[in-house]
Coordinates of C-alpha atoms in Angstrom, one line a residue:
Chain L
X1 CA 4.7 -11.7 25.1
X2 CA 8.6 -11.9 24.1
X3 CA 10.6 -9.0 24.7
X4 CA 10.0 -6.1 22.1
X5 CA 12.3 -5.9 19.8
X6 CA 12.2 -3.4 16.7
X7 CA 12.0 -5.2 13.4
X8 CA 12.1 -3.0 9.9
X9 CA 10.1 -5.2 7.8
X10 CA 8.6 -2.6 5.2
X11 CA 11.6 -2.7 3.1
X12 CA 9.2 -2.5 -0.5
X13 CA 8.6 0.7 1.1
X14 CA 12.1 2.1 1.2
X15 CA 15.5 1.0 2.2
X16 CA 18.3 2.3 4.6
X17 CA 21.2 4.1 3.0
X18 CA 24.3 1.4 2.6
X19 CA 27.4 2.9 5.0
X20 CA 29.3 2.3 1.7
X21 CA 26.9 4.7 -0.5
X22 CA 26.6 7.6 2.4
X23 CA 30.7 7.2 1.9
X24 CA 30.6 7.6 -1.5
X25 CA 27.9 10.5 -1.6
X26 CA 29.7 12.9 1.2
X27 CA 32.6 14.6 -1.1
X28 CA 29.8 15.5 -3.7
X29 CA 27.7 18.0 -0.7
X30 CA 31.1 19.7 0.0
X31 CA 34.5 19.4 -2.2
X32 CA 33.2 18.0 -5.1
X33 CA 29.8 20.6 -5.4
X34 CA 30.3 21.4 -9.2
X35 CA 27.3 21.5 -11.3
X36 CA 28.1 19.4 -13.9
X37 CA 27.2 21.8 -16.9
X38 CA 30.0 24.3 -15.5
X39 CA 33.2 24.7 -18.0
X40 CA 35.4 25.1 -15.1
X41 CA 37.3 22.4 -13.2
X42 CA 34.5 21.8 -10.8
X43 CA 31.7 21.4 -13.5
X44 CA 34.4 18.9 -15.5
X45 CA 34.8 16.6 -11.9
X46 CA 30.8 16.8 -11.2
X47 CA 30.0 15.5 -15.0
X48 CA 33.1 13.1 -14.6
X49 CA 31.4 11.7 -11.7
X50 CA 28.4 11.6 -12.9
X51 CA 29.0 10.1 -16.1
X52 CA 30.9 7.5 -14.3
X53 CA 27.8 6.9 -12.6
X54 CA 25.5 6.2 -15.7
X55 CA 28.2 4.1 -16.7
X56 CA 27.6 2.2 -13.7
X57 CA 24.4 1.6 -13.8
X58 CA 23.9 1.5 -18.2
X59 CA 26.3 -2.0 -17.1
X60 CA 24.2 -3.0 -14.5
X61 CA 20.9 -3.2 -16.7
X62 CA 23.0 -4.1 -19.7
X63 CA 22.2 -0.9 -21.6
X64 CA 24.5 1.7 -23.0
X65 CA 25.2 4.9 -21.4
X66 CA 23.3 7.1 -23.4
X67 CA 20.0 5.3 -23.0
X68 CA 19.8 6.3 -19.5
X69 CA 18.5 8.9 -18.5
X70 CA 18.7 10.2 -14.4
X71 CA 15.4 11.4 -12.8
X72 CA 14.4 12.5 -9.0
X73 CA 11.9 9.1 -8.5
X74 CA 10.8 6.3 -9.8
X75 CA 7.4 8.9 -10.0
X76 CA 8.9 11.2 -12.2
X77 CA 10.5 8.2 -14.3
X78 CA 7.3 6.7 -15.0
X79 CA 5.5 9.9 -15.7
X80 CA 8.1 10.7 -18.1
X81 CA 7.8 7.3 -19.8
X82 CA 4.0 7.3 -19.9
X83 CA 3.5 11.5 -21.0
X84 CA 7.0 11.6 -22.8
X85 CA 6.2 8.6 -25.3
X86 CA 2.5 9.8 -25.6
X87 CA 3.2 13.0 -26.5
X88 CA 5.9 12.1 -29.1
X89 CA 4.0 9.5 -31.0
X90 CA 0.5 10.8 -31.2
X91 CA 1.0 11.3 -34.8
X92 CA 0.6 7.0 -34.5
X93 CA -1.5 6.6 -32.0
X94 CA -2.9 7.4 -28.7
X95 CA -4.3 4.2 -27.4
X96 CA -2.2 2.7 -24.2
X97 CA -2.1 -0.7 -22.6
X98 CA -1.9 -1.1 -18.7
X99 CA -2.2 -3.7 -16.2
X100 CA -4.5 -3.1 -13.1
X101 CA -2.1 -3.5 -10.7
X102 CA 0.5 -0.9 -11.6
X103 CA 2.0 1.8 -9.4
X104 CA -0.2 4.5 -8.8
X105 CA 2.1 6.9 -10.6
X106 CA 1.7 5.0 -13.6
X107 CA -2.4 4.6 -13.1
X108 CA -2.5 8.2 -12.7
X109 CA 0.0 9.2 -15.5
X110 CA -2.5 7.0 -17.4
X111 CA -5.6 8.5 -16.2
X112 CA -4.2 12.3 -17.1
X113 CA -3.4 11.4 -20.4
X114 CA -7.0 9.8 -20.9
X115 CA -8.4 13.0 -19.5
X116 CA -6.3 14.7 -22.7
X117 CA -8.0 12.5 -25.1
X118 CA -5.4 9.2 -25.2
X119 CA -7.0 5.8 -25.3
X120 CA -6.4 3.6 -22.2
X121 CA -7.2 0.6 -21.8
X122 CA -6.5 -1.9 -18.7
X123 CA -5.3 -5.6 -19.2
X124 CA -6.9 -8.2 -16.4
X125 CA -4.4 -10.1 -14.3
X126 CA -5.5 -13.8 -13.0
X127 CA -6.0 -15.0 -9.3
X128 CA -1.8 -14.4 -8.5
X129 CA -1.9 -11.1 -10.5
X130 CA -0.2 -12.6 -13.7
X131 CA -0.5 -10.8 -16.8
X132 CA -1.0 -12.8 -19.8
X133 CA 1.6 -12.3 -23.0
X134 CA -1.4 -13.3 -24.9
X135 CA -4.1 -10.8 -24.2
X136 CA -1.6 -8.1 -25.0
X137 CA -1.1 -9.5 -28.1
X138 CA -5.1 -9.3 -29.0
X139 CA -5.1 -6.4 -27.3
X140 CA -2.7 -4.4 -29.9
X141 CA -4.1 -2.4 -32.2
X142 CA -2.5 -0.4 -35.1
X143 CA -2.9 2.7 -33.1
X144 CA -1.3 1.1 -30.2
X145 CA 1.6 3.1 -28.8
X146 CA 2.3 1.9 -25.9
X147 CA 2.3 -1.0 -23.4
X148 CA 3.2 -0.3 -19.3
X149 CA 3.5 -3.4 -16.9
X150 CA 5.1 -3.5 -13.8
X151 CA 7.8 -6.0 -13.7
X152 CA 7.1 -6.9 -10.3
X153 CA 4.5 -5.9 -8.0
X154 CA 4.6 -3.3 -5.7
X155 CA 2.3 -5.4 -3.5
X156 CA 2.0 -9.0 -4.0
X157 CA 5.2 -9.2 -5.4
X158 CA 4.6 -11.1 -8.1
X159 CA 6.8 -10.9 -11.0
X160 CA 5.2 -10.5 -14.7
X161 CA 6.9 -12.4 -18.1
X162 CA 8.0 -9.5 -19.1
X163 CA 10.3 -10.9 -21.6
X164 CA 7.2 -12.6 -23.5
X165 CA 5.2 -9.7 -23.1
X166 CA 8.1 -7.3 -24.5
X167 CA 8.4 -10.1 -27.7
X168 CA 4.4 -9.5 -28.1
X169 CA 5.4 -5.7 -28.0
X170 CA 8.2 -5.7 -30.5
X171 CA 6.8 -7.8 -33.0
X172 CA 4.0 -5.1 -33.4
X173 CA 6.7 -2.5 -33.2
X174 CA 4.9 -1.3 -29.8
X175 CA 6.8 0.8 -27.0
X176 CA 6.9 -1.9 -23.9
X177 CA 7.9 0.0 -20.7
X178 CA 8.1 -1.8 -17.0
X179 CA 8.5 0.0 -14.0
X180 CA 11.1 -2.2 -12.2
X181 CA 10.9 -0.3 -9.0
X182 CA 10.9 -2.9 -7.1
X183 CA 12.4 -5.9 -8.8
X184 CA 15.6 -4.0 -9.9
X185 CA 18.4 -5.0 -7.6
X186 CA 16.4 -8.1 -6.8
X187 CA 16.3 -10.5 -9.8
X188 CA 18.3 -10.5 -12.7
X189 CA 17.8 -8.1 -15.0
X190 CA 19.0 -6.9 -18.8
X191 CA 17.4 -4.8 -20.7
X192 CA 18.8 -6.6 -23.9
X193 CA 17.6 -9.9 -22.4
X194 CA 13.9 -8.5 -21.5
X195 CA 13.7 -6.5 -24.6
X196 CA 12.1 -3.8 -23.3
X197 CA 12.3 -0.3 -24.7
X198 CA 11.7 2.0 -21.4
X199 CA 12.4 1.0 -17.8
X200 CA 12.5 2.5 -14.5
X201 CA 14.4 1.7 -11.4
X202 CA 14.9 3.4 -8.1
X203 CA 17.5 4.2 -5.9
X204 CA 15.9 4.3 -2.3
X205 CA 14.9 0.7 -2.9
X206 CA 17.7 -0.6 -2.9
X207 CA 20.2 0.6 -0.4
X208 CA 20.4 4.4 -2.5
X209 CA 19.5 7.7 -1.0
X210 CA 15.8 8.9 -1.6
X211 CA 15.6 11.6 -4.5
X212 CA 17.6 9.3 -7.6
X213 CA 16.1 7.1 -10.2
X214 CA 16.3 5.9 -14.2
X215 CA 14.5 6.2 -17.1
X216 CA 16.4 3.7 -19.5
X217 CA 15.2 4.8 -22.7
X218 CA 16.2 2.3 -26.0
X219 CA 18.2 4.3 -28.1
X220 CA 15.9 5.4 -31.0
X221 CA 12.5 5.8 -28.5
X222 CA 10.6 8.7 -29.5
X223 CA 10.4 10.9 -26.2
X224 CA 9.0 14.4 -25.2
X225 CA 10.9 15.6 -22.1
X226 CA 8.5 16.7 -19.5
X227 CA 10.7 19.1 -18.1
X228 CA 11.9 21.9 -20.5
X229 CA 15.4 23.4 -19.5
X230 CA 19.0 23.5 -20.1
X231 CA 19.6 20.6 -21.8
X232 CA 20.8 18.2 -18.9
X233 CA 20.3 14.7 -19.5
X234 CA 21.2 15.1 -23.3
X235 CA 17.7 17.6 -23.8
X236 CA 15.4 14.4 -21.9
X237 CA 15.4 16.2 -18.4
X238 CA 16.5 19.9 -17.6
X239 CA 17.3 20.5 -14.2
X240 CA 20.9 20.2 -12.4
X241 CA 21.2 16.9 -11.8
X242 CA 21.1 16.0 -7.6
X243 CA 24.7 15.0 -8.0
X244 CA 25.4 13.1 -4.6
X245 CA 22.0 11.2 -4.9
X246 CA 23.6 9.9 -8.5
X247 CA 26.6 8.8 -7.2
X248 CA 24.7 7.4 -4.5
X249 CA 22.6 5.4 -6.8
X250 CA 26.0 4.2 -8.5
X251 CA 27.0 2.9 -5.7
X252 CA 24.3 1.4 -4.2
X253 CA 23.9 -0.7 -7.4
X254 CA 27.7 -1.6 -7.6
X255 CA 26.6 -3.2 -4.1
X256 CA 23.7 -5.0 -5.3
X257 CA 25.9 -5.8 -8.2
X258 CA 28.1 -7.7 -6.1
X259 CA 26.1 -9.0 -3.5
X260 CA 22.3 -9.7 -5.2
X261 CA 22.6 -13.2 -5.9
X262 CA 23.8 -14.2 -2.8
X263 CA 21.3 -11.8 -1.1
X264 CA 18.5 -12.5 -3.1
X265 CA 19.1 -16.4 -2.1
X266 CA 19.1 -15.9 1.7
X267 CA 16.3 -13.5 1.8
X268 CA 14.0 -16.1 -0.5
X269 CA 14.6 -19.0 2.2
X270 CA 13.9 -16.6 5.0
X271 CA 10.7 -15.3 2.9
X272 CA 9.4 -18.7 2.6
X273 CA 10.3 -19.6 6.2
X274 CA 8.1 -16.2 6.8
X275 CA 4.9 -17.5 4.9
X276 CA 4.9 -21.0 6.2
X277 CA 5.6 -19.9 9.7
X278 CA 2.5 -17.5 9.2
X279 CA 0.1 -20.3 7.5
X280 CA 0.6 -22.7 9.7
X281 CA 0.2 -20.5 12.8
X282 CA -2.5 -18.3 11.9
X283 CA -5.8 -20.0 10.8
X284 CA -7.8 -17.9 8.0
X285 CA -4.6 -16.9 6.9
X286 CA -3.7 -16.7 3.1
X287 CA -1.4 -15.8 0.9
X288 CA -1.6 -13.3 -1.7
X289 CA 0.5 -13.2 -4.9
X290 CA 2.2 -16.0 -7.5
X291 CA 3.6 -18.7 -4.6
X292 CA 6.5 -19.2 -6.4
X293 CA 7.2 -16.7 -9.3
X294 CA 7.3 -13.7 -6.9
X295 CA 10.1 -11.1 -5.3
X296 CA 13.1 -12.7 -2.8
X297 CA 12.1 -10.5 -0.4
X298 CA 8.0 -10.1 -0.6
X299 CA 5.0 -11.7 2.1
X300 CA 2.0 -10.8 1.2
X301 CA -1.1 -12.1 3.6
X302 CA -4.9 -11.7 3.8
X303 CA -6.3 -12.3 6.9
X304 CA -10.0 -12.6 7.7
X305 CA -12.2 -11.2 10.2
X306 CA -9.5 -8.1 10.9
X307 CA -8.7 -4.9 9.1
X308 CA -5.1 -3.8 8.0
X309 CA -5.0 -0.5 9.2
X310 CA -5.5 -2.0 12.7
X311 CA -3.2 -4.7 11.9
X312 CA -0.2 -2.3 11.5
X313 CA -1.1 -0.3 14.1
X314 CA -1.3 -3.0 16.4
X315 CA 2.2 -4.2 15.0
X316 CA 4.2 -1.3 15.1
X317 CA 3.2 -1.4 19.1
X318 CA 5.1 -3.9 19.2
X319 CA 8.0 -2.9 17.4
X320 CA 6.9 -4.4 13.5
X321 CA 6.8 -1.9 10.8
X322 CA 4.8 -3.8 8.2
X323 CA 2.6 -1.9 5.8
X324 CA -1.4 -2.6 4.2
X325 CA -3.6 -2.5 1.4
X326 CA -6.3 -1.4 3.1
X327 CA -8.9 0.9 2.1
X328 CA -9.0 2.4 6.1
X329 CA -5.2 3.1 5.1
X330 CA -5.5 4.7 2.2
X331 CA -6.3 8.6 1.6
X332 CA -9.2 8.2 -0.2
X333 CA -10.4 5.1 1.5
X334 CA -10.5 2.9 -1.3
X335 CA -9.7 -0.5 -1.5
X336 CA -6.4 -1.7 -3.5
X337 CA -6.8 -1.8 -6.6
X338 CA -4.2 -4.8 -7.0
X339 CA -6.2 -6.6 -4.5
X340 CA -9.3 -5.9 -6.4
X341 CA -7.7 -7.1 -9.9
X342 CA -6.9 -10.3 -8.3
X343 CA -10.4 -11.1 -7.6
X344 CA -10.7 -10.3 -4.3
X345 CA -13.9 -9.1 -3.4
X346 CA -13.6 -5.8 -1.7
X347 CA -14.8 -6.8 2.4
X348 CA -11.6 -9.7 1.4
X349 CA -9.1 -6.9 1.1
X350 CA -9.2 -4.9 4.4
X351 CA -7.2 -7.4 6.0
X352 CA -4.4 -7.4 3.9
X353 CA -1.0 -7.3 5.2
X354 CA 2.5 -6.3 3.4
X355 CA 6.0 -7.7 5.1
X356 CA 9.0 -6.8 3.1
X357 CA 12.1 -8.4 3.9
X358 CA 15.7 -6.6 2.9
X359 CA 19.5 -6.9 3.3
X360 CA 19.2 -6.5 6.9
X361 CA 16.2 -8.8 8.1
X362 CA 17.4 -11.8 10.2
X363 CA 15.7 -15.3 11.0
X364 CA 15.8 -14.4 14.5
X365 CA 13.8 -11.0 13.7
X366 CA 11.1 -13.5 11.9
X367 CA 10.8 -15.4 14.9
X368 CA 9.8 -12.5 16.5
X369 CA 7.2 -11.8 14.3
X370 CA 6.1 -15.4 14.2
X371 CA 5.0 -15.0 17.9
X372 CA 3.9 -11.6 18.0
X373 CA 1.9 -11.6 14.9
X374 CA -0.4 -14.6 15.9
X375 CA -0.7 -12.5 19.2
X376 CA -1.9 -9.8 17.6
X377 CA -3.9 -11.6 15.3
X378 CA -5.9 -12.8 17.9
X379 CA -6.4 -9.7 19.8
X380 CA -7.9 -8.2 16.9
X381 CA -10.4 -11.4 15.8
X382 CA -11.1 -11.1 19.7
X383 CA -12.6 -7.5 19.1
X384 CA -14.1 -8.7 16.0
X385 CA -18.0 -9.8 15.5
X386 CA -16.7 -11.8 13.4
X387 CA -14.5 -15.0 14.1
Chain O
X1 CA 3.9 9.4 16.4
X2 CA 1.5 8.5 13.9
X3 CA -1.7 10.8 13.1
X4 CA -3.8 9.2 15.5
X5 CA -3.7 10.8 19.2
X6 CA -2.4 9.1 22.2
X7 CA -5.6 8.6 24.1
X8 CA -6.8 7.1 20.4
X9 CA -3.9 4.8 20.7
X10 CA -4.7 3.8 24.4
X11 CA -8.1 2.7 23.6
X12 CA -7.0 0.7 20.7
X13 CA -4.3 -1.2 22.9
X14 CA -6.9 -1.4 25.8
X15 CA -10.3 -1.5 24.3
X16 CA -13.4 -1.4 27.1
X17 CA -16.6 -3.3 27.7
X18 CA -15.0 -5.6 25.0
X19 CA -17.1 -8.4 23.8
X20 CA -20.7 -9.3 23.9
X21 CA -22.8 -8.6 27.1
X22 CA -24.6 -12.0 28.8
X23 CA -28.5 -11.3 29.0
X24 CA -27.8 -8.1 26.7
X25 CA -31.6 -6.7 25.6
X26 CA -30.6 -4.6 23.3
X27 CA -28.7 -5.0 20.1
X28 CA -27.4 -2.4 17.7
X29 CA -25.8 -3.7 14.2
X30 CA -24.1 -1.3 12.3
X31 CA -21.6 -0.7 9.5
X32 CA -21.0 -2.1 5.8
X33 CA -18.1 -4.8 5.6
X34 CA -17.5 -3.7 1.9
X35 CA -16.7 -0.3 3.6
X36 CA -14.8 -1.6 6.2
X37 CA -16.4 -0.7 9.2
X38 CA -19.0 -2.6 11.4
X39 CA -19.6 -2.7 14.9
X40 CA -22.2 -4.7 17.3
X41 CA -23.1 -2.9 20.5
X42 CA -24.6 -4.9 23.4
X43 CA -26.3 -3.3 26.0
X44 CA -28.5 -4.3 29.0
X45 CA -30.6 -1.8 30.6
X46 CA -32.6 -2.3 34.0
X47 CA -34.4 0.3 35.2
X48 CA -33.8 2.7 32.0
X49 CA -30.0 2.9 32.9
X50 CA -27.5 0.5 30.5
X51 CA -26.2 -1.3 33.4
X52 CA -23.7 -3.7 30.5
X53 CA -22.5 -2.3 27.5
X54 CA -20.5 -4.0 25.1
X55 CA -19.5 -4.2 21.9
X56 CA -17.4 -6.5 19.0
X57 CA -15.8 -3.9 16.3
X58 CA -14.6 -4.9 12.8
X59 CA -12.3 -1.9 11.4
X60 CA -9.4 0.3 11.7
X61 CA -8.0 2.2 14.8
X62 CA -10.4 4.6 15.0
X63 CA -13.3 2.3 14.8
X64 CA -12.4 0.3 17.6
X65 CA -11.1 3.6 19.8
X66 CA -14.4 4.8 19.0
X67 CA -16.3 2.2 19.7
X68 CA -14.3 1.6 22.8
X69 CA -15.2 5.8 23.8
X70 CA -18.9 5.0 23.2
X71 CA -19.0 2.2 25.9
X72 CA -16.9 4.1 28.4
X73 CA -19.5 7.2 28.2
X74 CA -22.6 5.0 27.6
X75 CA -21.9 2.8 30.6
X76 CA -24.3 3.2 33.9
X77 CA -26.0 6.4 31.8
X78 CA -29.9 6.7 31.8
X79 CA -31.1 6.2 28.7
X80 CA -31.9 9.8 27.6
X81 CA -28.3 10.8 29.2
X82 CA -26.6 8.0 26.8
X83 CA -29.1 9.4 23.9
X84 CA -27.3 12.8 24.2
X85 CA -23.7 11.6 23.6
X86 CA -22.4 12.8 20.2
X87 CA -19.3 12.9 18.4
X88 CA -17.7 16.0 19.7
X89 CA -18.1 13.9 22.7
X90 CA -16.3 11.2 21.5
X91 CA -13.5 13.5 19.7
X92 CA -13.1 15.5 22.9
X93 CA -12.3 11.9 25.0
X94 CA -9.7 11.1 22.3
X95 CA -8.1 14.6 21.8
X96 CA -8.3 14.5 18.0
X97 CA -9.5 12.3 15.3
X98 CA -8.2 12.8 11.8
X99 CA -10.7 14.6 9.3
X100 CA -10.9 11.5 7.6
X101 CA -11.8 8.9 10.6
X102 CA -14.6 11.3 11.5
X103 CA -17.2 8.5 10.3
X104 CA -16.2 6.2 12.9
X105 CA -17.2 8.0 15.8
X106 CA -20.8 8.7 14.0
X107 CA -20.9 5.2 13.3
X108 CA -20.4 4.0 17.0
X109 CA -22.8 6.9 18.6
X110 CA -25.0 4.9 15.6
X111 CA -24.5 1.4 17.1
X112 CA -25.9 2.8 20.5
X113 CA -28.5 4.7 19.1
X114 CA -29.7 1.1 17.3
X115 CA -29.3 -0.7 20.7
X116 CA -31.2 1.6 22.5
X117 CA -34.3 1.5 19.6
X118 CA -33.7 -2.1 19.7
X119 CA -34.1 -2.0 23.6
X120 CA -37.2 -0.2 23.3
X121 CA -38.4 -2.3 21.1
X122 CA -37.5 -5.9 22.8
X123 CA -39.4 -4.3 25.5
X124 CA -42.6 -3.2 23.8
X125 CA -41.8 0.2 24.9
X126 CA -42.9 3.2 22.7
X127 CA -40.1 4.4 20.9
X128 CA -39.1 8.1 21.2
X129 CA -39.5 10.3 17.9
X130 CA -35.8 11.3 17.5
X131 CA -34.8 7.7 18.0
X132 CA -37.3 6.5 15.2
X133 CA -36.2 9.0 13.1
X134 CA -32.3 8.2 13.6
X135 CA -33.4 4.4 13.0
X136 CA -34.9 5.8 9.6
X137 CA -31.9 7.3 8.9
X138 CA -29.2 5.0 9.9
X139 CA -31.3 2.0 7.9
X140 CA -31.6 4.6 4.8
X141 CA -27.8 5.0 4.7
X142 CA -26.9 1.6 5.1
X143 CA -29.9 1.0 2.0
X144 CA -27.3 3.3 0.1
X145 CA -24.7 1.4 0.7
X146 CA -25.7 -1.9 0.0
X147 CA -26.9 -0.2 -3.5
X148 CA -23.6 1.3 -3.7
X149 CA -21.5 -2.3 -3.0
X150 CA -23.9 -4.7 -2.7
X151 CA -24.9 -6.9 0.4
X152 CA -22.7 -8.6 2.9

């Protein structure tokens, strides 16, 4: 075994704070504390800041100021476009359209609302988790109110046609919302260009501090609020907003702003370096996902004859942070349901393994994980009945 | 660190009596792949003590710390001594087991349990009544699995 080294790779799960952004953030704990609904001086500097910050990141999407809307998590964005949009167009509708592989905030936002009586119903997705513009479009029904696809997945990383999917959506005068968790700061991405009416992106994934998120809401959506309150967030979220977080997630998007093509770029040739490197040195190996429409930064495996759980642990011995599908992982011990959607059949899913590259990852860290991995691999399959 | 104890880490990174066990006469196969959990137990008893133990274990952490626990305790036992071993044996070994890994240790004090009725069986010896029923029993849940998610 190689030295140990310690290599982040579970940056889908969250990211570090940018020097840049902490930078920006401190004077908003201290100096700057206003709560932006004040009258006074300090209130008038917090909602400066602040709506310099939705300024920041309306431009970034491509939308205008006033369609976004600043939450605590991508959680509580996707709640609120799921529960706000059913609960203010029930007078023309209540039947939903998901895909099987979303978050689970948005399958569980779904599920509550099916519990209050709304309609949902699931989309399929093929073998790389594609969701087809097509079977939306039968799917629609004059009661539909509502379509929620992720734009790329949380998982497998593969990225959806949103674009023709929002099209299908429009023409039927259908809400389309995508939680872009994940793919924001990634890929290009404009709200006018996608044509979606609802999207939600994240701060901690890309280089923000944990605690800020966005609802872009289309001007003209119909939307309950599911917090009631003082009118923040022009009546679509009470609460005083978590100022430094904000101007956090401003920042960190200028930076992704700046640098995501270039980034994007390296980290795709690293991430393909990744999943060759791991085909052609573990046998049994296989790739999960779209091999070629999917996330810069995502590496999604399936290995046989080993479980996940294991396979983490076993990594993050050596220094690998990595993260898994598996049902052993999971709190209710249930197999993913991404993995399932794709046609895996559930004994195929234990073994599935998550690397996330980011901003930070390195060839030479990859290397590292190119030897240890097989390593481990092995050690495993040698405890294994099966091989 | 993590939520699984230190001495469950240690068993993970060093699992015992790895592997199968040469001239093993007894075999215990337990565990639903669909579930995610299986584990093979070799033993070979002489003189009604399990001189080998062994065993091959598909699963998570505490599957294979588990199973690796069993072995330990198992190894050089009489028969009715390895019998006795149950899973606040196993937990006490490793400290602590989260709530939800519980299974595991059941399900290696299982694969022993199956060896040994296995053993006595190879051997055309009469099997004892406990043992019979836990055979019962361990064949009825795995029945309820494969009805559940279907045969591996």
């Amino acid at each position: 075994m190689v030295k140990k080294r310690q290599v982040y790779l579970d940056y889908a799960a969250t990211t570090p704070v940018d020097p840049l952004v902490m930078k920006a953030m401190r004077p908003f704990f201290d100096k700057d504390f206003g709560n932006s609904m004040s009258l006074h001086r300090w209130g008038q500097s917090a909602k400066k800041a602040l709506e310099a910050s939705r300024q920041t990141v309306a431009d970034f999407i491509g939308a205008e100021k006033e369609e976004i809307v600043f939450t605590a998590s991508a959680s509580e964005s996707n709640n609120l476009a799921l529960k706000g949009v059913a609960w203010a167009n029930k007078a023309k509708g209540r039947h939903i359209l998901i895909s099987p592989i979303e978050h689970s905030c948005v399958q569980q936002s779904a599920q509550w609302l099916k519990q209050q009586g709304w309609l949902v119903e699931e989309l399929t997705v093929n073998q790389y988790g594609l969701v087809d513009p097509q079977q939306v479009k039968q799917k629609l029904r004059a009661e539909t109110i509502l379509v929620s696809v992720i734009y790329a997945s949380n998982e497998i990383g593969t990225i959806q046609p949103i674009k023709a999917i929002a099209e299908v959506c429009q023409a039927k005068k259908v809400y389309c919302h995508t939680d872009a968790s994940q793919a924001c700061g990634q890929i290009s991405l404009n709200v006018k260009d996608v044509g979606v009416d609802l999207l939600t992106a994240s701060s901690h994934k890309i280089y923000g501090p944990k605690g800020a998120a966005i609802l872009y809401i289309k001007d003209g959506v119909k939307i309950e609020p599911l917090i009631h309150g003082g009118g923040h967030e022009a009546g679509r979220r009470a609460a005083t907003v978590n100022l430094p977080a904000i101007v956090g997630l401003a920042q960190a998007v200028k930076l992704a702003d700046g640098l995501r093509i270039k980034d994007s770029r390296r980290i795709a040739k690293l991430r393909d370096y990744l999943i060759q490197g791991i085909l052609s040195r573990i046998p049994h190996s296989y790739l999960n996902g779209h091999p070629k429409q999917r996330l810069p930064n995502n590496v999604h495996f399936r290995f046989d004859f080993i479980e996940g759980e294991a396979l983490v642990f076993a990594l993050d011995q050596q220094g690998i942070a990595a993260s898994t599908g598996s049902a052993c992982s999971s709190a209710e011990l249930k197999p993913s349901k991404t993995l399932l959607a794709i046609g895996l059949k559930p004994e195929q899913t234990h073994g599935s393994l998550r690397l996330s590259l980011g901003r930070r990852t390195t060839k030479k860290e990859l290397d590292y994980v190119l030897q240890a991995l097989p390593e481990v691999v092995t050690k495993l399959r040698k405890a294994s009945p099966f091989k | 660190m993590n939520s699984y104890s230190a001495k469950t880490m240690e068993h993970f990174q060093n699992p015992r009596n790895l592997g199968k066990v040469k001239g093993a006469n007894g075999i215990g196969k337990v565990g639903n792949l669909v579930c995610g959990d299986i584990m093979w137990l070799y033993i070979r008893v002489q003189d009604q003590r399990i001189e080998e133990i062994g065993v091959e274990t598909f699963g998570c952490v505490a599957a294979l710390a588990t199973s690796s626990v069993v072995t330990e305790l198992a190894k050089g036992k009489t028969i009715s001594q390895a019998l006795k071993i149950d899973k606040d044996q196993v937990i006490k070994v490793l400290g602590s087991l989260p709530p939800i890994k519980i299974h595991c240790s059941l399900l290696a004090i299982d694969a022993l349990s199956e060896a040994i009725y296995d053993y006595f069986k190879k051997t055309k010896q009469p099997v004892p009544q406990k043992l019979k029923a836990a055979h019962r029993r361990i064949l009825q849940e795995k029945k309820l699995l494969e009805q559940k998610f279907g045969t591996i």
